[in-house]
Tab-separated table of C-alpha atoms in Angstrom:
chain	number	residue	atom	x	y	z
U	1024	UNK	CA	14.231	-72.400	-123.497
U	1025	UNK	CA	16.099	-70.253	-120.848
U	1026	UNK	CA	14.773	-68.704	-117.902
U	1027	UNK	CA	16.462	-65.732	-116.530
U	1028	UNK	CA	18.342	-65.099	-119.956
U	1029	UNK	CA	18.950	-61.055	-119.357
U	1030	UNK	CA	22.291	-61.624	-117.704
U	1031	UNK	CA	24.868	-63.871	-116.241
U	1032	UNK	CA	25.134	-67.389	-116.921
U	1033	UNK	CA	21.316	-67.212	-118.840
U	1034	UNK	CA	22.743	-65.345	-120.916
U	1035	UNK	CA	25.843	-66.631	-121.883
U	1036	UNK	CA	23.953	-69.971	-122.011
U	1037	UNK	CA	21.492	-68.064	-125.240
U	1038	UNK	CA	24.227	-66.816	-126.653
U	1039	UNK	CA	26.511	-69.622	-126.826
U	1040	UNK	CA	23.536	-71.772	-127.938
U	1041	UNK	CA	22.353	-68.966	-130.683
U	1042	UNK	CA	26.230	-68.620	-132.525
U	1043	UNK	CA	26.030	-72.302	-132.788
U	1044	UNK	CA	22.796	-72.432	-135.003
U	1045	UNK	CA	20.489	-73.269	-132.360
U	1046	UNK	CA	17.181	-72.006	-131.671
U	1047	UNK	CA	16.871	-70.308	-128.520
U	1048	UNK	CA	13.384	-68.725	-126.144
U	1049	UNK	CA	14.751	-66.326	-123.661
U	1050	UNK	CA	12.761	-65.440	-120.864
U	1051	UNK	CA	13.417	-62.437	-118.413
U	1052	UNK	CA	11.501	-59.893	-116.433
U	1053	UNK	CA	12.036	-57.598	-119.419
U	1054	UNK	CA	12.039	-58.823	-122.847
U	1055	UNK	CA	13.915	-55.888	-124.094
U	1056	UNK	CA	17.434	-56.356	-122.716
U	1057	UNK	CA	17.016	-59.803	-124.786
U	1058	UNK	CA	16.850	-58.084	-128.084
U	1059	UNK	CA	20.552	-57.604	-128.880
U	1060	UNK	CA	21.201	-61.652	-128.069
U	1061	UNK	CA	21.239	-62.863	-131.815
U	1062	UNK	CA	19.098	-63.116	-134.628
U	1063	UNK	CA	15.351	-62.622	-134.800
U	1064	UNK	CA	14.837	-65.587	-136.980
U	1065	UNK	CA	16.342	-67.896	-134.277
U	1066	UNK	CA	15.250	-66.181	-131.260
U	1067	UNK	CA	12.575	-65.679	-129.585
U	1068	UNK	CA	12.130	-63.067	-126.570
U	1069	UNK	CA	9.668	-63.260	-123.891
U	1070	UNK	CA	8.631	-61.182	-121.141
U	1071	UNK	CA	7.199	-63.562	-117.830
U	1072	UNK	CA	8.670	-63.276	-114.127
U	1073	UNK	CA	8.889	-66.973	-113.056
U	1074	UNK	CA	6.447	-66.454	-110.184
U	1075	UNK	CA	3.272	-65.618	-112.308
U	1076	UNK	CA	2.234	-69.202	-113.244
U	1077	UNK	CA	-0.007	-67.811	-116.092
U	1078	UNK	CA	2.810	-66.036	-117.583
U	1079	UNK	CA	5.000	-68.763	-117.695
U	1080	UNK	CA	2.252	-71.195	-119.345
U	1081	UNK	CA	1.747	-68.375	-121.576
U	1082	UNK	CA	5.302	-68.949	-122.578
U	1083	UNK	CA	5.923	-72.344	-122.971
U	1084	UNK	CA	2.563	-71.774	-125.618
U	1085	UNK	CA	4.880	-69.427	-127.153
U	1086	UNK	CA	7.663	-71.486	-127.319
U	1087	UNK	CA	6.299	-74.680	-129.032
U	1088	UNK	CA	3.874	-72.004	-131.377
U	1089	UNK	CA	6.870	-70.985	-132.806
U	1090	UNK	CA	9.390	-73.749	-132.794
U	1091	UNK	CA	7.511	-76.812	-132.207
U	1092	UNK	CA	9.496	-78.334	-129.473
U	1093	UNK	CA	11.745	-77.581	-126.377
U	1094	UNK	CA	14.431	-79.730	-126.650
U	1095	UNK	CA	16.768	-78.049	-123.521
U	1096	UNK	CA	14.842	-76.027	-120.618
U	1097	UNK	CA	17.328	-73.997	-118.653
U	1098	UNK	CA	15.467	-73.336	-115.138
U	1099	UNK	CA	18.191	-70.500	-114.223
U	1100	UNK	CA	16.525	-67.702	-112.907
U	1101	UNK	CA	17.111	-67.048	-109.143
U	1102	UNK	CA	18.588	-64.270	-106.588
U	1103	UNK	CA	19.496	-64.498	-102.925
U	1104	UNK	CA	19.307	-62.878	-99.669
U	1105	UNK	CA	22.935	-62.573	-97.827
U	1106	UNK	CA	22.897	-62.738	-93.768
U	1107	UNK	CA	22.539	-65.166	-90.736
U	1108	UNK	CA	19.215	-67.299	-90.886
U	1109	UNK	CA	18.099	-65.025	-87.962
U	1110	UNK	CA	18.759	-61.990	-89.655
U	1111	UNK	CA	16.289	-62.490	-92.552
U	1112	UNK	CA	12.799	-60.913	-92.464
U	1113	UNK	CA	9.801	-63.508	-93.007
U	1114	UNK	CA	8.905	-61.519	-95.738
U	1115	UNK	CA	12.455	-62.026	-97.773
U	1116	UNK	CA	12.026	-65.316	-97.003
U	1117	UNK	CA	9.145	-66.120	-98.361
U	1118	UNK	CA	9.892	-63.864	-101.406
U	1119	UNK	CA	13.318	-65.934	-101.997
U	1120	UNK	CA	10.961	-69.030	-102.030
U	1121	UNK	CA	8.606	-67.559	-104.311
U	1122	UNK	CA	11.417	-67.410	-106.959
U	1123	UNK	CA	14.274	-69.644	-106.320
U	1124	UNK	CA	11.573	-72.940	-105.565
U	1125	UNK	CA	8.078	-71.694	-106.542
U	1126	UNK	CA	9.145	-70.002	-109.537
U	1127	UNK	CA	11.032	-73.257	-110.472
U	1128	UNK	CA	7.831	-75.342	-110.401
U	1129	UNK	CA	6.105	-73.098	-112.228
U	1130	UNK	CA	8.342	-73.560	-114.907
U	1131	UNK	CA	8.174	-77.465	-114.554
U	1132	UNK	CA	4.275	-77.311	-114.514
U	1133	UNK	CA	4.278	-75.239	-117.551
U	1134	UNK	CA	6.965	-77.388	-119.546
U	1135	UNK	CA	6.794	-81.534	-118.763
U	1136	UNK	CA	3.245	-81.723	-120.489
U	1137	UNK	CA	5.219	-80.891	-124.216
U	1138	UNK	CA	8.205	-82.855	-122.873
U	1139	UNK	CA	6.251	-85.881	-121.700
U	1140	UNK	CA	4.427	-85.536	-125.151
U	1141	UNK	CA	7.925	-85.800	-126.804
U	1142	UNK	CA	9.214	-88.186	-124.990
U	1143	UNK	CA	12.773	-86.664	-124.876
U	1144	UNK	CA	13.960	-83.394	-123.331
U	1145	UNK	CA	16.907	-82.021	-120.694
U	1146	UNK	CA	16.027	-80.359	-117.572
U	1147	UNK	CA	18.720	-78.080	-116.438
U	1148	UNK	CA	17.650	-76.954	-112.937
U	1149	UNK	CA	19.674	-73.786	-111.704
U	1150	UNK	CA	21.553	-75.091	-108.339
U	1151	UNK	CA	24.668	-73.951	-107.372
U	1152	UNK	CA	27.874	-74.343	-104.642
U	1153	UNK	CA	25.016	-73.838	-102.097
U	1154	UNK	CA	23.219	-76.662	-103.127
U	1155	UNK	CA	25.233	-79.501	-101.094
U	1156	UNK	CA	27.060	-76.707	-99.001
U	1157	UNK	CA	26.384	-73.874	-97.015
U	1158	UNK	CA	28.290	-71.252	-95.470
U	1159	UNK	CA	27.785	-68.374	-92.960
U	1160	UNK	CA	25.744	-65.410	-94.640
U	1161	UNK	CA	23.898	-67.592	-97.548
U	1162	UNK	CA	21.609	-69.770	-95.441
U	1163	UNK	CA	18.570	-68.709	-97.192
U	1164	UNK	CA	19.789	-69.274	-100.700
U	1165	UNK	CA	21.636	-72.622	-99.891
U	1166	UNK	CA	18.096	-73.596	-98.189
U	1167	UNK	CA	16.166	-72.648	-101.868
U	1168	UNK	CA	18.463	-74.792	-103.691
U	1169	UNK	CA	18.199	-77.605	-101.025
U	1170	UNK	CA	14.683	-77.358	-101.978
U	1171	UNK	CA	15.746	-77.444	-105.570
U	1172	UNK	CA	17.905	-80.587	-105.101
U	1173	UNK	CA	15.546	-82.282	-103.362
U	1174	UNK	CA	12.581	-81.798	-106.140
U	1175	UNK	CA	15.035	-82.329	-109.173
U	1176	UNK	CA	16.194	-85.394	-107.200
U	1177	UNK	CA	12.757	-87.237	-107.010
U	1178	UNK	CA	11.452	-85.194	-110.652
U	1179	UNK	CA	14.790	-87.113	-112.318
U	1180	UNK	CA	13.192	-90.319	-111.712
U	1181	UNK	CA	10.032	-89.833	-112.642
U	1182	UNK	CA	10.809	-88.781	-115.754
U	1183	UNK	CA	13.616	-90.941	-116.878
U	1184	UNK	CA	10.966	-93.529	-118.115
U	1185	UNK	CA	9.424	-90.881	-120.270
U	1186	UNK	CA	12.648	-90.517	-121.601
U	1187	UNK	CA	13.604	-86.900	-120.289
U	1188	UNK	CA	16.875	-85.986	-118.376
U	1189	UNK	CA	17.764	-83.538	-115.822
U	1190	UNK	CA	20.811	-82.134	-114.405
U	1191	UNK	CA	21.334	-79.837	-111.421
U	1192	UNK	CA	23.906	-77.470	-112.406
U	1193	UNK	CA	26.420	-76.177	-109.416
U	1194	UNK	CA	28.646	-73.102	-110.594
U	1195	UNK	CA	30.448	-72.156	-107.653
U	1196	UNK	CA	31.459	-68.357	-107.602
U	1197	UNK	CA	31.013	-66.511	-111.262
U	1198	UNK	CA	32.054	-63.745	-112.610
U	1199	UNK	CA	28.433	-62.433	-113.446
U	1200	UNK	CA	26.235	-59.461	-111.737
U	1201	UNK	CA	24.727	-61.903	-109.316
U	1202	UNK	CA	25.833	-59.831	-106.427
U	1203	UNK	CA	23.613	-57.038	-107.683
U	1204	UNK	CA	20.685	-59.646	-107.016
U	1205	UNK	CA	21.484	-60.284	-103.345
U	1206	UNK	CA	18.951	-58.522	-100.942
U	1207	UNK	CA	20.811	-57.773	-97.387
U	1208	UNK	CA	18.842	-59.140	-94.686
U	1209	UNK	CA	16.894	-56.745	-92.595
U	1210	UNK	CA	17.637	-57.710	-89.195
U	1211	UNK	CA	21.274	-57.090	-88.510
U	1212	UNK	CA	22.609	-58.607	-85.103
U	1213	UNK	CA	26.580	-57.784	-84.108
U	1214	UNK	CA	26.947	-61.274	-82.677
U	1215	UNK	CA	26.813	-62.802	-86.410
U	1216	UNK	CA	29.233	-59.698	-87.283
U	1217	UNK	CA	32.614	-62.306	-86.836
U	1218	UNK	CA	30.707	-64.894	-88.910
U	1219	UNK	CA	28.518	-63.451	-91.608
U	1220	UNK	CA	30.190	-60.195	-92.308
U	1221	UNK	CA	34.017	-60.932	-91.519
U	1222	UNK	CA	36.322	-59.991	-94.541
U	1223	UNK	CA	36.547	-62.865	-96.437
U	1224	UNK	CA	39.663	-64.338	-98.981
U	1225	UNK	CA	39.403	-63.371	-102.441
U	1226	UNK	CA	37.900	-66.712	-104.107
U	1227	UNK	CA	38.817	-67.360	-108.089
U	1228	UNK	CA	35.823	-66.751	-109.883
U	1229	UNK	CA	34.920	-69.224	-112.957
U	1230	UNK	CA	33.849	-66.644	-116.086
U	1231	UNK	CA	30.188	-66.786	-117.080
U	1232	UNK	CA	31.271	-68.002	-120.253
U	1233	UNK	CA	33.427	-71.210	-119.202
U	1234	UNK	CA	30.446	-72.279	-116.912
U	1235	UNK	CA	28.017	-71.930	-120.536
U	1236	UNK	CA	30.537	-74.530	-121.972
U	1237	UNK	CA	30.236	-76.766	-119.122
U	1238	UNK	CA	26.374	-76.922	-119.311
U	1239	UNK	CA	26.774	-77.312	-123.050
U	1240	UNK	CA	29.292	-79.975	-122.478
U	1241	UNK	CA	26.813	-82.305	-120.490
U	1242	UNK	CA	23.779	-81.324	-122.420
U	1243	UNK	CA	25.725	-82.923	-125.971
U	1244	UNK	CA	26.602	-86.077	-124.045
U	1245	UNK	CA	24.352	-88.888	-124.093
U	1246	UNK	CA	24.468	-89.890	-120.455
U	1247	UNK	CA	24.372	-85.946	-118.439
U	1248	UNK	CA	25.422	-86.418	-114.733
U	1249	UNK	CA	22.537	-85.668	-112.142
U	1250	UNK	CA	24.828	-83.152	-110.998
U	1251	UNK	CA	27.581	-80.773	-112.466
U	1252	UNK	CA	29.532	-78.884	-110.225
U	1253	UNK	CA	31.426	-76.351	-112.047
U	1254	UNK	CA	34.669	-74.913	-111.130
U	1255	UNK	CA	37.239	-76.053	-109.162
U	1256	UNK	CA	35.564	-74.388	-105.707
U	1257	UNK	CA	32.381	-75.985	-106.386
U	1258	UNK	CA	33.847	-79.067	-106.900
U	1259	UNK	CA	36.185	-78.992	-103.677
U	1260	UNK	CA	33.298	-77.717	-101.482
U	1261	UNK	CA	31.087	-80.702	-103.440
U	1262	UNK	CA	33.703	-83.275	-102.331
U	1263	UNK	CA	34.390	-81.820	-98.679
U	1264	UNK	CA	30.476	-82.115	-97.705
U	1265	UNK	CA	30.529	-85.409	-99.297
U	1266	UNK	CA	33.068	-86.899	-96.874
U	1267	UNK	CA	31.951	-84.920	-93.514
U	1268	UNK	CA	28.599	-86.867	-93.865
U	1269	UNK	CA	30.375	-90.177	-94.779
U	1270	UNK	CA	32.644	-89.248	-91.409
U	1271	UNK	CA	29.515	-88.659	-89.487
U	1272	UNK	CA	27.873	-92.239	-91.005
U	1273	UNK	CA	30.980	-94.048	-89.943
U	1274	UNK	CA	31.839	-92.312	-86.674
U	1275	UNK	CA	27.478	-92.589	-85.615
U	1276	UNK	CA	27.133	-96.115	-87.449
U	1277	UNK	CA	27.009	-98.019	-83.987
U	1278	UNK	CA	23.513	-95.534	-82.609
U	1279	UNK	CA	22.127	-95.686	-86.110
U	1280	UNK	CA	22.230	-99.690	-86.041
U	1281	UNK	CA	21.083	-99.676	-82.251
U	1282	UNK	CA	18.015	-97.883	-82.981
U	1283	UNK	CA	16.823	-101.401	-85.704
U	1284	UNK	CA	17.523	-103.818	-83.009
């Protein structure tokens, strides 16, 4: 079962798993740009936006109706707003959330009961470079998939008992229409202008396909990591933010100790 299957990754993801005899729910927005993905006796198409908690419930109904299981949930839809933190209305905010952390749960509300019931399933929760990293411009979505991290960190153990996995996947930058998704922020201030809207270097982009392997890679093994960063930028940036907080441990270790004694 993927969520935000219309384009991108989501989609590559349904069709990957379709030509390989799989069975496959796609979910988007609009249930007719899913039609063409593969065939109908494999696929099922539904129509929910990730924010309408009856919708999605709806779904997951639909889903196990027809195929009696959900053996992989793919939590992938998402967008983002681009500009300094200051720079982004309340209202964008909040409507990021409502998506990118809300919509999320929803999903995970709607899905754990037949996945609990199982005992066995594979959360893939929709991260990405921004989800251990940030950088000037994408404060709001690196703070949604913070959010993200943070919830699949604590849902991973809770489930693992109940026999269910998850992985946070981290595709760096993609060759997909992502950038169609981004809403500018509203406020516009020249002082972030060096910052947030300087020209930046062209960054190799991973193809939508190669990042579909990946996830398909760690959902065959038997022991998925908690986290997949894919691409050789998502992995560098993972690895860089990994070692400025182990500097800052080492180089603070003395005040951190002072404040037990």
């Amino acid at each position: 079962m993927i969520t935000g299957a219309s384009s991108g990754i989501g989609r590559e993801l349904a069709g990957q798993a379709l030509a390989a005899g799989e069975s496959v729910v796609a979910v988007a927005r609009d249930a007719a740009k899913l039609a063409d993905l593969g065939p109908a006796e494999r696929l099922l198409t539904i129509s929910a936006d990730v924010r309408d908690e009856s919708a999605v419930r709806q779904a997951v109904e639909q889903a196990v109706a027809r195929f009696g299981r959900i053996d992989v949930l793919a939590n992938n839809a998402g967008y983002g707003v681009f500009g300094a933190v200051e720079e982004a209305a309340d209202i964008q905010a909040r409507a990021l959330f409502d998506t990118n952390v809300f919509g999320v749960l929803n999903v995970l509300r709607a899905a754990l009961p037949v996945l609990r019931a199982q005992r066995s399933g594979h959360i893939l929760q929709g991260s990405s470079i921004f989800g251990q990293t940030a950088a000037p411009g994408f404060g709001m979505l690196a703070a949604s998939k913070y959010a993200v991290e943070g919830l699949s960190d604590a849902l991973a153990l809770e489930v693992a008992p109940l026999g269910i996995k998850v992985t946070l996947v981290q595709p760096g930058p993609t060759a997909t229409a992502f950038g169609a998704n981004v809403d500018p922020a509203q406020g516009a201030h020249t002082d972030y202008d060096a910052t947030v809207r300087a020209p930046q270097a062209d960054t190799p982009a991973s193809s939508a396909a190669k990042v579909a392997e990946g996830i398909r890679a760690a959902v065959a093994d038997p022991n998925p990591p908690r986290r997949l960063a894919l691409g050789v930028v998502s992995a560098n940036a993972m690895r860089e933010a990994l070692t400025a907080r182990l500097a800052d441990l080492d180089t603070w270790a003395a005040v951190s100790e002072k404040v037990d004694a």
